[in-house]
mmCIF file with all atom_site columns, C-alpha atoms and ligand atoms in Angstrom:
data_model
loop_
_atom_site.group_PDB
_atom_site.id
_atom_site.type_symbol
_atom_site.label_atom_id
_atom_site.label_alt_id
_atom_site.label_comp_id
_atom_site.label_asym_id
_atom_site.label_entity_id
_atom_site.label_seq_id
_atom_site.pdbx_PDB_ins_code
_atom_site.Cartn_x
_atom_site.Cartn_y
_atom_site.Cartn_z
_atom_site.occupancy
_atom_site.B_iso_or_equiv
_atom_site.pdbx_formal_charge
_atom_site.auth_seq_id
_atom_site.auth_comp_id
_atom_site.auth_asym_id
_atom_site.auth_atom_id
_atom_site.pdbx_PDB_model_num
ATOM   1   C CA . UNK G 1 1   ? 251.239 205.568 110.582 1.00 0.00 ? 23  UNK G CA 1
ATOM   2   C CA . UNK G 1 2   ? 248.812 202.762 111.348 1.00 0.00 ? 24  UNK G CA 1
ATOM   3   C CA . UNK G 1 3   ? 245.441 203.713 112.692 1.00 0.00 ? 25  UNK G CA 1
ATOM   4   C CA . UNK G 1 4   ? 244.286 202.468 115.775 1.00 0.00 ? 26  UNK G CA 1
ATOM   5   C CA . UNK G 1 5   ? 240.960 201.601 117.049 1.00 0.00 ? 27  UNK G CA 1
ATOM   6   C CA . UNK G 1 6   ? 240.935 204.377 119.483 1.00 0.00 ? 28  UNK G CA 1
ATOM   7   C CA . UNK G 1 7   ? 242.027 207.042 116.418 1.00 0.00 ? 29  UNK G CA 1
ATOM   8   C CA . UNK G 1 8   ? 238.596 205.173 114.218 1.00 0.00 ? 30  UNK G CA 1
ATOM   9   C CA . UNK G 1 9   ? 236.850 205.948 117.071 1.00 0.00 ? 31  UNK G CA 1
ATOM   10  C CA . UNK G 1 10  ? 237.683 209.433 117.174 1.00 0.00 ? 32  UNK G CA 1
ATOM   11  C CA . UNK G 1 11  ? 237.292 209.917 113.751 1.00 0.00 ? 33  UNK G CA 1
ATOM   12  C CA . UNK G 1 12  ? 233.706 208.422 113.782 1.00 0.00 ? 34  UNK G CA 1
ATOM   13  C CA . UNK G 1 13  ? 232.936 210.449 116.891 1.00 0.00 ? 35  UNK G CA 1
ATOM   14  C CA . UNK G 1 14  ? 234.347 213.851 115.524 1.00 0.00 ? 36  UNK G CA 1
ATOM   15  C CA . UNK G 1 15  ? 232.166 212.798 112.001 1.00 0.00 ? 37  UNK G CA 1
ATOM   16  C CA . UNK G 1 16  ? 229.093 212.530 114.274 1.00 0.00 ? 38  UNK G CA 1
ATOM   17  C CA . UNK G 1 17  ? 229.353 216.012 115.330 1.00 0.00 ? 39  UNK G CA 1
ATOM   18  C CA . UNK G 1 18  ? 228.233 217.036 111.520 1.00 0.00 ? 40  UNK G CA 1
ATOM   19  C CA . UNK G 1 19  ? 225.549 214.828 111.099 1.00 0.00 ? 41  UNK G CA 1
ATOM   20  C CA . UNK G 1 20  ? 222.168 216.738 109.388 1.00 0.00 ? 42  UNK G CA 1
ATOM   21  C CA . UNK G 1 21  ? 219.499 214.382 112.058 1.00 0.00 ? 43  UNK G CA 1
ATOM   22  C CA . UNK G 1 22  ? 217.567 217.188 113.471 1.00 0.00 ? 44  UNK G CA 1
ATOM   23  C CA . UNK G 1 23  ? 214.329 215.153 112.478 1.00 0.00 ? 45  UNK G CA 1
ATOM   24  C CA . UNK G 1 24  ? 215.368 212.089 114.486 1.00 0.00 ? 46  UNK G CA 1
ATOM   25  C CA . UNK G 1 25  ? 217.743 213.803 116.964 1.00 0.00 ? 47  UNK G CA 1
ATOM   26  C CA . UNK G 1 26  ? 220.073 210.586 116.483 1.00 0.00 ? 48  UNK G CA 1
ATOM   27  C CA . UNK G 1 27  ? 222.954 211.641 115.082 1.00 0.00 ? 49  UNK G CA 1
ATOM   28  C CA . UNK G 1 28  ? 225.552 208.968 113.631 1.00 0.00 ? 50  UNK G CA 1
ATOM   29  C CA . UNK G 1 29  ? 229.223 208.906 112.485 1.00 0.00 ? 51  UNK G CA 1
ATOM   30  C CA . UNK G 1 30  ? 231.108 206.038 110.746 1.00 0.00 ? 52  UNK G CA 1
ATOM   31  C CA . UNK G 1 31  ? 234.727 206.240 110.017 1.00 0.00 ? 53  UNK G CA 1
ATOM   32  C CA . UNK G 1 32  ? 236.409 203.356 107.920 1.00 0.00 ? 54  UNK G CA 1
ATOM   33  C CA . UNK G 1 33  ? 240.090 201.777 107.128 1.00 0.00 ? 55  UNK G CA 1
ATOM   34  C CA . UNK G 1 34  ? 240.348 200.831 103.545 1.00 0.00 ? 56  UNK G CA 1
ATOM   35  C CA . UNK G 1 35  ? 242.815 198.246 102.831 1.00 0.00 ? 57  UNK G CA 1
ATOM   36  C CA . UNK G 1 36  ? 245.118 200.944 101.830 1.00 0.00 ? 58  UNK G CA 1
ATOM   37  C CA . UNK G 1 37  ? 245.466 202.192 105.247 1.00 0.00 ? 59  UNK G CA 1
ATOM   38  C CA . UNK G 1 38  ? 242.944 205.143 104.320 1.00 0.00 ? 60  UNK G CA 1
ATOM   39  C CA . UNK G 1 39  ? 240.525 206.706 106.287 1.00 0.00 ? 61  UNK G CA 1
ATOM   40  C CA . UNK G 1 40  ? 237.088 208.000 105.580 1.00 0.00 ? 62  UNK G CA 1
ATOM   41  C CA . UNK G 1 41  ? 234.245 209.466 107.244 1.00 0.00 ? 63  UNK G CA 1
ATOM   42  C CA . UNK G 1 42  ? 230.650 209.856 106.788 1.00 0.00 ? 64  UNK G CA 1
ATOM   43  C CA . UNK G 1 43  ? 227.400 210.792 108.630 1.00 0.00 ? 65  UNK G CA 1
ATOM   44  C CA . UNK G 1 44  ? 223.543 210.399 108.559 1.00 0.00 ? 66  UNK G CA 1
ATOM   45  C CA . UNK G 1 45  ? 221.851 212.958 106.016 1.00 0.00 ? 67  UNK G CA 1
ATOM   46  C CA . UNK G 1 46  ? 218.070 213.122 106.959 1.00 0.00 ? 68  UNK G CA 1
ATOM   47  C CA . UNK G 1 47  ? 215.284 215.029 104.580 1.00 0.00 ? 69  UNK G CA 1
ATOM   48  C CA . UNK G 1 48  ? 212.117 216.776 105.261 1.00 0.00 ? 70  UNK G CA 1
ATOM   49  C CA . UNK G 1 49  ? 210.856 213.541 103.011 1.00 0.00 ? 71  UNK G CA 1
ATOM   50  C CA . UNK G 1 50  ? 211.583 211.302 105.604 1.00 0.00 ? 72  UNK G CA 1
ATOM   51  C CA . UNK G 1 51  ? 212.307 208.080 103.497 1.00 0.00 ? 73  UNK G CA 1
ATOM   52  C CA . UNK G 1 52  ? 215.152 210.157 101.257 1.00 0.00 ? 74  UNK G CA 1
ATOM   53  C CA . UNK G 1 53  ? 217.354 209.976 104.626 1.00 0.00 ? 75  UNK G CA 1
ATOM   54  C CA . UNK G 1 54  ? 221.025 208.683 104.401 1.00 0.00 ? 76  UNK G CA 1
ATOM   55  C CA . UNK G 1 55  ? 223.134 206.594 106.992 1.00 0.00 ? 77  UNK G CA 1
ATOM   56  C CA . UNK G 1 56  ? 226.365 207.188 107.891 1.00 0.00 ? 78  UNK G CA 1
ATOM   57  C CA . UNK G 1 57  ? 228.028 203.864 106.842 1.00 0.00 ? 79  UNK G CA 1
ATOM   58  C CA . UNK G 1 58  ? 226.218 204.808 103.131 1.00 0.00 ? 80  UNK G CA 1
ATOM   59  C CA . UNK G 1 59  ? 228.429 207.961 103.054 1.00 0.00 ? 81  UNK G CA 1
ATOM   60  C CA . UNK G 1 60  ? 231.375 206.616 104.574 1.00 0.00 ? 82  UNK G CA 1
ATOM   61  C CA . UNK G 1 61  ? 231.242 203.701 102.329 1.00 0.00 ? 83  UNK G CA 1
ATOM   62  C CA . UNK G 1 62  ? 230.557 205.830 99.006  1.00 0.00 ? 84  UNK G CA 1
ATOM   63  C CA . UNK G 1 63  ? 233.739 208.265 100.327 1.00 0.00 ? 85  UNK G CA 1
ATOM   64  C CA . UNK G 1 64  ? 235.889 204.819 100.063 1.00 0.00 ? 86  UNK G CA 1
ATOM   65  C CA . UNK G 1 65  ? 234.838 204.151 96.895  1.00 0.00 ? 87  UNK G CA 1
ATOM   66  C CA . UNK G 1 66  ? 235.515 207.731 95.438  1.00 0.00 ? 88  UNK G CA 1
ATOM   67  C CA . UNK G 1 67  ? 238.967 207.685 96.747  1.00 0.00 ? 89  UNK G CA 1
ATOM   68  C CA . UNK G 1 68  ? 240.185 204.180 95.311  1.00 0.00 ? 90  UNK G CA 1
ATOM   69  C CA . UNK G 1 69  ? 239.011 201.956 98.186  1.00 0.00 ? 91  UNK G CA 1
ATOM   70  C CA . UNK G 1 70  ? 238.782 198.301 97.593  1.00 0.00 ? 92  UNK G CA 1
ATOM   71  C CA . UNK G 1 71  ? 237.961 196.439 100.986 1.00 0.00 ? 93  UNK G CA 1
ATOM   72  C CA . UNK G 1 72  ? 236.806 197.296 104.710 1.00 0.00 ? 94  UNK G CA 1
ATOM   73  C CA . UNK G 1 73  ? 239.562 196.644 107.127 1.00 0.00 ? 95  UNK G CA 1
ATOM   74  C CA . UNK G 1 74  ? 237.627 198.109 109.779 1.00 0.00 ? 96  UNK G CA 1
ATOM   75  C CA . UNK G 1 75  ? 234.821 200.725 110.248 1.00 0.00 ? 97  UNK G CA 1
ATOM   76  C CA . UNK G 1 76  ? 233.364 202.052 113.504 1.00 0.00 ? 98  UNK G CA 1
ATOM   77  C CA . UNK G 1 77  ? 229.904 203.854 114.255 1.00 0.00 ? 99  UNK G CA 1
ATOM   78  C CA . UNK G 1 78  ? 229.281 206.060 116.566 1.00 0.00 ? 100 UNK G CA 1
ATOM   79  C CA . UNK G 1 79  ? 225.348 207.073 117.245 1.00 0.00 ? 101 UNK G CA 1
ATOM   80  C CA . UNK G 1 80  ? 222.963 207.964 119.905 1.00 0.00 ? 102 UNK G CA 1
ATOM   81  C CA . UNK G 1 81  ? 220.604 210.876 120.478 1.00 0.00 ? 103 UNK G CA 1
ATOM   82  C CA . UNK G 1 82  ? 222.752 213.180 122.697 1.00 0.00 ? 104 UNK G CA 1
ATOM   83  C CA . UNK G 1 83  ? 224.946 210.705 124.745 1.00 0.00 ? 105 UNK G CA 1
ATOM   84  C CA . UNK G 1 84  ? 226.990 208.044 122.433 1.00 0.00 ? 106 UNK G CA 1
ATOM   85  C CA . UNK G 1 85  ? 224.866 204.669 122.478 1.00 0.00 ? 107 UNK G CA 1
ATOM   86  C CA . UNK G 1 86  ? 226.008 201.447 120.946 1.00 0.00 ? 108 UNK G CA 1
ATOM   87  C CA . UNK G 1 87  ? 224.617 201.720 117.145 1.00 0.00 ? 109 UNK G CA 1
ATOM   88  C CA . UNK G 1 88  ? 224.698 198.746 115.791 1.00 0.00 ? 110 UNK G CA 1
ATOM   89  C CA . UNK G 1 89  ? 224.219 198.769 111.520 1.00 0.00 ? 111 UNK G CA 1
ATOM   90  C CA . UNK G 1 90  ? 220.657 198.587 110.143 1.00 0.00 ? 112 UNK G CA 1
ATOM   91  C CA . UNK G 1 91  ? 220.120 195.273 107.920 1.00 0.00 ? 113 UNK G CA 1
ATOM   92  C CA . UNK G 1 92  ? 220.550 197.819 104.940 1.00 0.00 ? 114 UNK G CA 1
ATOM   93  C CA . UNK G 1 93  ? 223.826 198.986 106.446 1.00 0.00 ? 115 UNK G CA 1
ATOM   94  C CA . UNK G 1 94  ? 224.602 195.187 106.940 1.00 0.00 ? 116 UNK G CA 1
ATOM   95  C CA . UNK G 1 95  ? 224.401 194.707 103.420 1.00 0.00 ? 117 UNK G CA 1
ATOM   96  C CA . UNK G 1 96  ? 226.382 197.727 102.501 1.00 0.00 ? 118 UNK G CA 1
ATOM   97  C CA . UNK G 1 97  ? 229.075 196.319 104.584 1.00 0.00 ? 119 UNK G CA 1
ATOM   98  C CA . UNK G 1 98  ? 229.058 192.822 103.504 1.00 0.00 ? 120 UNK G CA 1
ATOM   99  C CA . UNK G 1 99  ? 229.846 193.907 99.687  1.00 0.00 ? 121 UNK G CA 1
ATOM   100 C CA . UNK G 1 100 ? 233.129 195.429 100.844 1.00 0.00 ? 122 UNK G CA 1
ATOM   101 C CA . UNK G 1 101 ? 233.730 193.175 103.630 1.00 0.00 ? 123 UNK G CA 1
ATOM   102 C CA . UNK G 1 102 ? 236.233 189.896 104.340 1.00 0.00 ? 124 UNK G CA 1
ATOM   103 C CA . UNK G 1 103 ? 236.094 187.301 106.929 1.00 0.00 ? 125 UNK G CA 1
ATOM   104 C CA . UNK G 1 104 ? 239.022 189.591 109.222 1.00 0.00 ? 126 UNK G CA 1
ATOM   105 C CA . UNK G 1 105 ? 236.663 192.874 108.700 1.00 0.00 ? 127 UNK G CA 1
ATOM   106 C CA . UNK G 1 106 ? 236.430 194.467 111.662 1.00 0.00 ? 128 UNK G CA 1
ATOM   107 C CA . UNK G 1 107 ? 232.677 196.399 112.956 1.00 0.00 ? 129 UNK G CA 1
ATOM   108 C CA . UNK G 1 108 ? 233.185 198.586 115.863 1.00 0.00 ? 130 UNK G CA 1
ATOM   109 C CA . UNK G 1 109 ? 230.625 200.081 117.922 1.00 0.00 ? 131 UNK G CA 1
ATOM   110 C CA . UNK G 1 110 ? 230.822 201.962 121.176 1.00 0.00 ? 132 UNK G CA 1
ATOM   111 C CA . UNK G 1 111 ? 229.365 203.927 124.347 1.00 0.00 ? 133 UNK G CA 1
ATOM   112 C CA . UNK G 1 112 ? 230.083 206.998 125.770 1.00 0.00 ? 134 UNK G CA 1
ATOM   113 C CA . UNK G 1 113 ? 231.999 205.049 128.517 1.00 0.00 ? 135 UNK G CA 1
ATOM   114 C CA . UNK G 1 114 ? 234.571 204.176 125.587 1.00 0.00 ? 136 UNK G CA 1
ATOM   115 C CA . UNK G 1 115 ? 233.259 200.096 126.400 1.00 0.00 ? 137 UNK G CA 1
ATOM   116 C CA . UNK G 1 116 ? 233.590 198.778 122.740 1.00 0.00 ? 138 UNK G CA 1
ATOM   117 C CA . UNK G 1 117 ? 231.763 195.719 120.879 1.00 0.00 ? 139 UNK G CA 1
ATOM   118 C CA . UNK G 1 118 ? 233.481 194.483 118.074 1.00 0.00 ? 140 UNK G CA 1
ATOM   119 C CA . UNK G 1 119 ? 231.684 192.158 115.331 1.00 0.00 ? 141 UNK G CA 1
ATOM   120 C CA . UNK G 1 120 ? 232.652 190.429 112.274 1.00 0.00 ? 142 UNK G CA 1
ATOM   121 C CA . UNK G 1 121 ? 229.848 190.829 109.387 1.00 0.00 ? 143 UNK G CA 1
ATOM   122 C CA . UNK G 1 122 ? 229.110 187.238 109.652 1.00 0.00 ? 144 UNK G CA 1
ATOM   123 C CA . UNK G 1 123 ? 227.875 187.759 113.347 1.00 0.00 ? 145 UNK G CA 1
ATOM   124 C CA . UNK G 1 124 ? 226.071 190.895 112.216 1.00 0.00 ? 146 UNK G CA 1
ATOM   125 C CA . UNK G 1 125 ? 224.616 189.049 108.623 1.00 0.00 ? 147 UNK G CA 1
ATOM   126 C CA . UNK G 1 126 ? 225.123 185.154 108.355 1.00 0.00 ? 148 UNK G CA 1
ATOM   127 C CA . UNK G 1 127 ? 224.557 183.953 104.884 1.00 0.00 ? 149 UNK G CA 1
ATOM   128 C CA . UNK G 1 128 ? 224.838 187.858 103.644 1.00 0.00 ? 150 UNK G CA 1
ATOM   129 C CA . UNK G 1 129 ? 223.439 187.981 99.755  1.00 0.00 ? 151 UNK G CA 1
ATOM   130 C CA . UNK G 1 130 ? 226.480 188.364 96.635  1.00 0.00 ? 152 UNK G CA 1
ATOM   131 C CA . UNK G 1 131 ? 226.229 188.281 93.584  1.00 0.00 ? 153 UNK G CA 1
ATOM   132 C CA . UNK G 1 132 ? 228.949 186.003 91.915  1.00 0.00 ? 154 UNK G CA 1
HETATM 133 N N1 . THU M 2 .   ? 221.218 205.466 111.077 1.00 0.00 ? 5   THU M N1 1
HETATM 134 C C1 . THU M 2 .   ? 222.490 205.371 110.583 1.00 0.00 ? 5   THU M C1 1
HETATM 135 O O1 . THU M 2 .   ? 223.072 206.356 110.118 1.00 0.00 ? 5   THU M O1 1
HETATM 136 N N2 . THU M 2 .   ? 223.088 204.150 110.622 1.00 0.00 ? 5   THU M N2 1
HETATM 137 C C2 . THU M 2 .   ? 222.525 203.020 111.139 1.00 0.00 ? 5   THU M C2 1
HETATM 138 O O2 . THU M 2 .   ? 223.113 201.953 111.051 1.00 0.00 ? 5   THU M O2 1
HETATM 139 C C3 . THU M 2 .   ? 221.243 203.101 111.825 1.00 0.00 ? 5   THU M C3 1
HETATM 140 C C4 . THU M 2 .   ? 220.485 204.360 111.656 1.00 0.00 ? 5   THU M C4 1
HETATM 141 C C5 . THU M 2 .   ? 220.546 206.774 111.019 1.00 0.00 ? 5   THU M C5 1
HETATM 142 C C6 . THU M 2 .   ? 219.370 206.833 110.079 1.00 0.00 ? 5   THU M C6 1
HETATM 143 C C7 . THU M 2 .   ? 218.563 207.960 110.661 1.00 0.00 ? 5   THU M C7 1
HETATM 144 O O3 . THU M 2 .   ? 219.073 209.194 110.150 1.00 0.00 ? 5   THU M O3 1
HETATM 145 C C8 . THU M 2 .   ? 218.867 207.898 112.155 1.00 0.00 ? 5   THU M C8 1
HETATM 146 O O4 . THU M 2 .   ? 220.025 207.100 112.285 1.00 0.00 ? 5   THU M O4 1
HETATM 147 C C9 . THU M 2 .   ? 217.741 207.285 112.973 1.00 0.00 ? 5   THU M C9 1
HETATM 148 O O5 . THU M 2 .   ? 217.336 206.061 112.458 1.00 0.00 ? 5   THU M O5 1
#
């Protein structure tokens, strides 16, 4: 079965619900297709040490690499603080991105009113550091 955009959605939305963000109250989930048609999920892991917090594309992108995962097809993040907000990657999260990413990667963000942005990582991070 191929996986929509709508089912990504979900799946980022249904990861959000776990998130640990009780210190910033903005929780986040990310949900990706690897280019083996597999899914995986992560969320944001905060800390009592503030700095030692984790984003949700970090998770879902180390979850893609444990199972086999070679390349983004598409990921989508879902975030806010109560209501769903558009949540647009941090530069970090830009980076992270950009190392598993092509030119037909697909970054989806979204409201609560299901209007979606999509992005390709050269919108989100032109020039984006590699190391060859
Ligand atoms: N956060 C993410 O998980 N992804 C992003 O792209 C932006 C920010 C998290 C980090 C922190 O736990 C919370 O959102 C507020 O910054």
């Amino acid at each position: 079965m191929a996986i929509t955009d709508e089912y990504l959605i979900n799946a980022a939305k249904d990861a959000r619900d776990n998130a640990y963000s009780h210190y910033s109250g903005y929780a986040v989930g990310a949900a990706i297709i690897d280019d083996q048609g597999h899914l995986h999920a992560g969320v944001n892991v905060e800390n009592g040490a503030y700095p030692l917090g984790n984003c949700a594309e970090a998770a879902a992108i180390a979850a893609m690499v444990l199972e086999g995962g070679k390349n983004i097809v598409c990921i989508a993040i879902a975030g806010g603080k109560g209501e769903i907000a558009p949540c647009v990657p941090c530069g970090g999260c830009r980076q992270r991105i950009h190392e598993f990413a092509n030119e037909d990667t697909v970054i989806l963000t979204m409201n609560d009113s299901h209007d979606w942005q999509r992005y390709s990582i050269a919108e989100l991070l032109p020039a984006g550091f590699r190391l060859d």
